[in-house]
């Protein structure tokens, strides 16, 4: 463990001493058709208010969200499969044994 850590430190120190080469600009940047950076405030103003279901759920009050979560939890507490399906699976399992 100590030897591998020492080797790691030596490699990290050697990597820090290397001068990075001067690379030419990328082709798109040299041609001038690289994407232009724009301020986010203008984009947000153009987009307008969110209308998707996720945004509507997030804007709900905490009490509404808590009630929705309780309803989902109650739905999950029920049986996963019906009694008929359970009997069929148990019958198949007993035949396999």
PDB file of C-alpha atoms in Angstrom:
ATOM      1  CA  UNK A   1       0.000   0.000   0.000  1.00  0.00           C
ATOM      2  CA  UNK A   2       2.752   2.400   0.964  1.00  0.00           C
ATOM      3  CA  UNK A   3       4.725   1.581  -2.171  1.00  0.00           C
ATOM      4  CA  UNK A   4       1.764   2.134  -4.492  1.00  0.00           C
ATOM      5  CA  UNK A   5       0.974   5.465  -2.817  1.00  0.00           C
ATOM      6  CA  UNK A   6       4.593   6.562  -3.230  1.00  0.00           C
ATOM      7  CA  UNK A   7       4.486   5.546  -6.887  1.00  0.00           C
ATOM      8  CA  UNK A   8       1.283   7.522  -7.350  1.00  0.00           C
ATOM      9  CA  UNK A   9       2.832  10.624  -5.771  1.00  0.00           C
ATOM     10  CA  UNK A  10       5.917  10.298  -7.984  1.00  0.00           C
ATOM     11  CA  UNK A  11       3.781  10.032 -11.139  1.00  0.00           C
ATOM     12  CA  UNK A  12       1.633  12.993 -10.073  1.00  0.00           C
ATOM     13  CA  UNK A  13       4.724  15.105  -9.397  1.00  0.00           C
ATOM     14  CA  UNK A  14       6.217  14.215 -12.772  1.00  0.00           C
ATOM     15  CA  UNK A  15       2.966  15.016 -14.558  1.00  0.00           C
ATOM     16  CA  UNK A  16       2.861  18.427 -12.887  1.00  0.00           C
ATOM     17  CA  UNK A  17       6.303  19.284 -14.270  1.00  0.00           C
ATOM     18  CA  UNK A  18       5.355  18.783 -17.931  1.00  0.00           C
ATOM     19  CA  UNK A  19       4.832  21.828 -20.122  1.00  0.00           C
ATOM     20  CA  UNK A  20       1.632  21.527 -22.118  1.00  0.00           C
ATOM     21  CA  UNK A  21       2.110  21.975 -25.872  1.00  0.00           C
ATOM     22  CA  UNK A  22       0.651  24.955 -27.699  1.00  0.00           C
ATOM     23  CA  UNK A  23      -2.146  23.442 -29.729  1.00  0.00           C
ATOM     24  CA  UNK A  24      -3.551  25.138 -32.812  1.00  0.00           C
ATOM     25  CA  UNK A  25      -7.177  26.263 -32.561  1.00  0.00           C
ATOM     26  CA  UNK A  26      -9.823  23.758 -33.485  1.00  0.00           C
ATOM     27  CA  UNK A  27     -11.116  23.769 -37.064  1.00  0.00           C
ATOM     28  CA  UNK A  28     -14.502  25.230 -36.165  1.00  0.00           C
ATOM     29  CA  UNK A  29     -12.880  27.972 -34.128  1.00  0.00           C
ATOM     30  CA  UNK A  30     -10.453  28.798 -36.943  1.00  0.00           C
ATOM     31  CA  UNK A  31     -13.331  29.034 -39.472  1.00  0.00           C
ATOM     32  CA  UNK A  32     -15.307  31.243 -37.116  1.00  0.00           C
ATOM     33  CA  UNK A  33     -18.402  29.039 -36.904  1.00  0.00           C
ATOM     34  CA  UNK A  34     -17.939  27.976 -33.295  1.00  0.00           C
ATOM     35  CA  UNK A  35     -21.022  28.306 -31.078  1.00  0.00           C
ATOM     36  CA  UNK A  36     -21.517  31.789 -29.695  1.00  0.00           C
ATOM     37  CA  UNK A  37     -21.965  32.219 -25.940  1.00  0.00           C
ATOM     38  CA  UNK A  38     -24.957  34.340 -24.971  1.00  0.00           C
ATOM     39  CA  UNK A  39     -26.209  35.519 -21.582  1.00  0.00           C
ATOM     40  CA  UNK A  40     -28.749  33.204 -19.990  1.00  0.00           C
ATOM     41  CA  UNK A  41     -31.085  36.034 -18.944  1.00  0.00           C
ATOM     42  CA  UNK A  42     -32.134  36.687 -22.552  1.00  0.00           C
ATOM     43  CA  UNK A  43     -32.848  33.009 -23.155  1.00  0.00           C
ATOM     44  CA  UNK A  44     -34.951  32.757 -20.007  1.00  0.00           C
ATOM     45  CA  UNK A  45     -36.965  35.830 -20.998  1.00  0.00           C
ATOM     46  CA  UNK A  46     -37.724  34.299 -24.423  1.00  0.00           C
ATOM     47  CA  UNK A  47     -38.748  30.959 -22.927  1.00  0.00           C
ATOM     48  CA  UNK A  48     -41.568  32.314 -20.772  1.00  0.00           C
ATOM     49  CA  UNK A  49     -43.073  30.491 -17.800  1.00  0.00           C
ATOM     50  CA  UNK A  50     -42.793  26.698 -17.662  1.00  0.00           C
ATOM     51  CA  UNK A  51     -45.889  24.759 -18.703  1.00  0.00           C
ATOM     52  CA  UNK A  52     -44.862  21.135 -18.273  1.00  0.00           C
ATOM     53  CA  UNK A  53     -46.254  18.832 -15.599  1.00  0.00           C
ATOM     54  CA  UNK A  54     -43.007  18.735 -13.634  1.00  0.00           C
ATOM     55  CA  UNK A  55     -42.982  22.480 -13.166  1.00  0.00           C
ATOM     56  CA  UNK A  56     -46.612  22.416 -12.081  1.00  0.00           C
ATOM     57  CA  UNK A  57     -45.886  19.701  -9.519  1.00  0.00           C
ATOM     58  CA  UNK A  58     -42.939  21.678  -8.176  1.00  0.00           C
ATOM     59  CA  UNK A  59     -45.042  24.800  -7.778  1.00  0.00           C
ATOM     60  CA  UNK A  60     -47.569  22.973  -5.565  1.00  0.00           C
ATOM     61  CA  UNK A  61     -47.637  23.739  -1.872  1.00  0.00           C
ATOM     62  CA  UNK A  62     -45.752  21.438   0.481  1.00  0.00           C
ATOM     63  CA  UNK A  63     -49.064  20.255   1.971  1.00  0.00           C
ATOM     64  CA  UNK A  64     -50.344  19.249  -1.470  1.00  0.00           C
ATOM     65  CA  UNK A  65     -47.127  17.440  -2.269  1.00  0.00           C
ATOM     66  CA  UNK A  66     -47.235  15.621   1.082  1.00  0.00           C
ATOM     67  CA  UNK A  67     -50.834  14.531   0.445  1.00  0.00           C
ATOM     68  CA  UNK A  68     -49.889  13.265  -3.023  1.00  0.00           C
ATOM     69  CA  UNK A  69     -46.956  11.307  -1.599  1.00  0.00           C
ATOM     70  CA  UNK A  70     -49.165   9.767   1.089  1.00  0.00           C
ATOM     71  CA  UNK A  71     -51.666   8.690  -1.576  1.00  0.00           C
ATOM     72  CA  UNK A  72     -48.900   7.103  -3.644  1.00  0.00           C
ATOM     73  CA  UNK A  73     -47.545   5.301  -0.565  1.00  0.00           C
ATOM     74  CA  UNK A  74     -51.019   3.960   0.251  1.00  0.00           C
ATOM     75  CA  UNK A  75     -51.348   2.636  -3.300  1.00  0.00           C
ATOM     76  CA  UNK A  76     -48.004   0.846  -2.967  1.00  0.00           C
ATOM     77  CA  UNK A  77     -49.029  -0.871   0.284  1.00  0.00           C
ATOM     78  CA  UNK A  78     -51.523  -3.116  -1.508  1.00  0.00           C
ATOM     79  CA  UNK A  79     -50.735  -6.583  -2.848  1.00  0.00           C
ATOM     80  CA  UNK A  80     -48.444  -6.743  -5.850  1.00  0.00           C
ATOM     81  CA  UNK A  81     -50.213  -9.716  -7.449  1.00  0.00           C
ATOM     82  CA  UNK A  82     -53.755 -10.994  -7.061  1.00  0.00           C
ATOM     83  CA  UNK A  83     -54.761 -14.105  -5.113  1.00  0.00           C
ATOM     84  CA  UNK A  84     -55.351 -16.144  -8.284  1.00  0.00           C
ATOM     85  CA  UNK A  85     -51.921 -15.296  -9.673  1.00  0.00           C
ATOM     86  CA  UNK A  86     -50.304 -16.101  -6.319  1.00  0.00           C
ATOM     87  CA  UNK A  87     -51.984 -19.521  -6.187  1.00  0.00           C
ATOM     88  CA  UNK A  88     -50.888 -20.283  -9.750  1.00  0.00           C
ATOM     89  CA  UNK A  89     -47.275 -19.341  -8.986  1.00  0.00           C
ATOM     90  CA  UNK A  90     -47.198 -21.374  -5.770  1.00  0.00           C
ATOM     91  CA  UNK A  91     -48.658 -24.368  -7.629  1.00  0.00           C
ATOM     92  CA  UNK A  92     -45.974 -24.076 -10.309  1.00  0.00           C
ATOM     93  CA  UNK A  93     -43.258 -23.801  -7.674  1.00  0.00           C
ATOM     94  CA  UNK A  94     -44.449 -26.921  -5.853  1.00  0.00           C
ATOM     95  CA  UNK A  95     -44.401 -28.929  -9.111  1.00  0.00           C
ATOM     96  CA  UNK A  96     -40.809 -27.850  -9.819  1.00  0.00           C
ATOM     97  CA  UNK A  97     -39.535 -29.057  -6.444  1.00  0.00           C
TER      98      UNK A  97
END
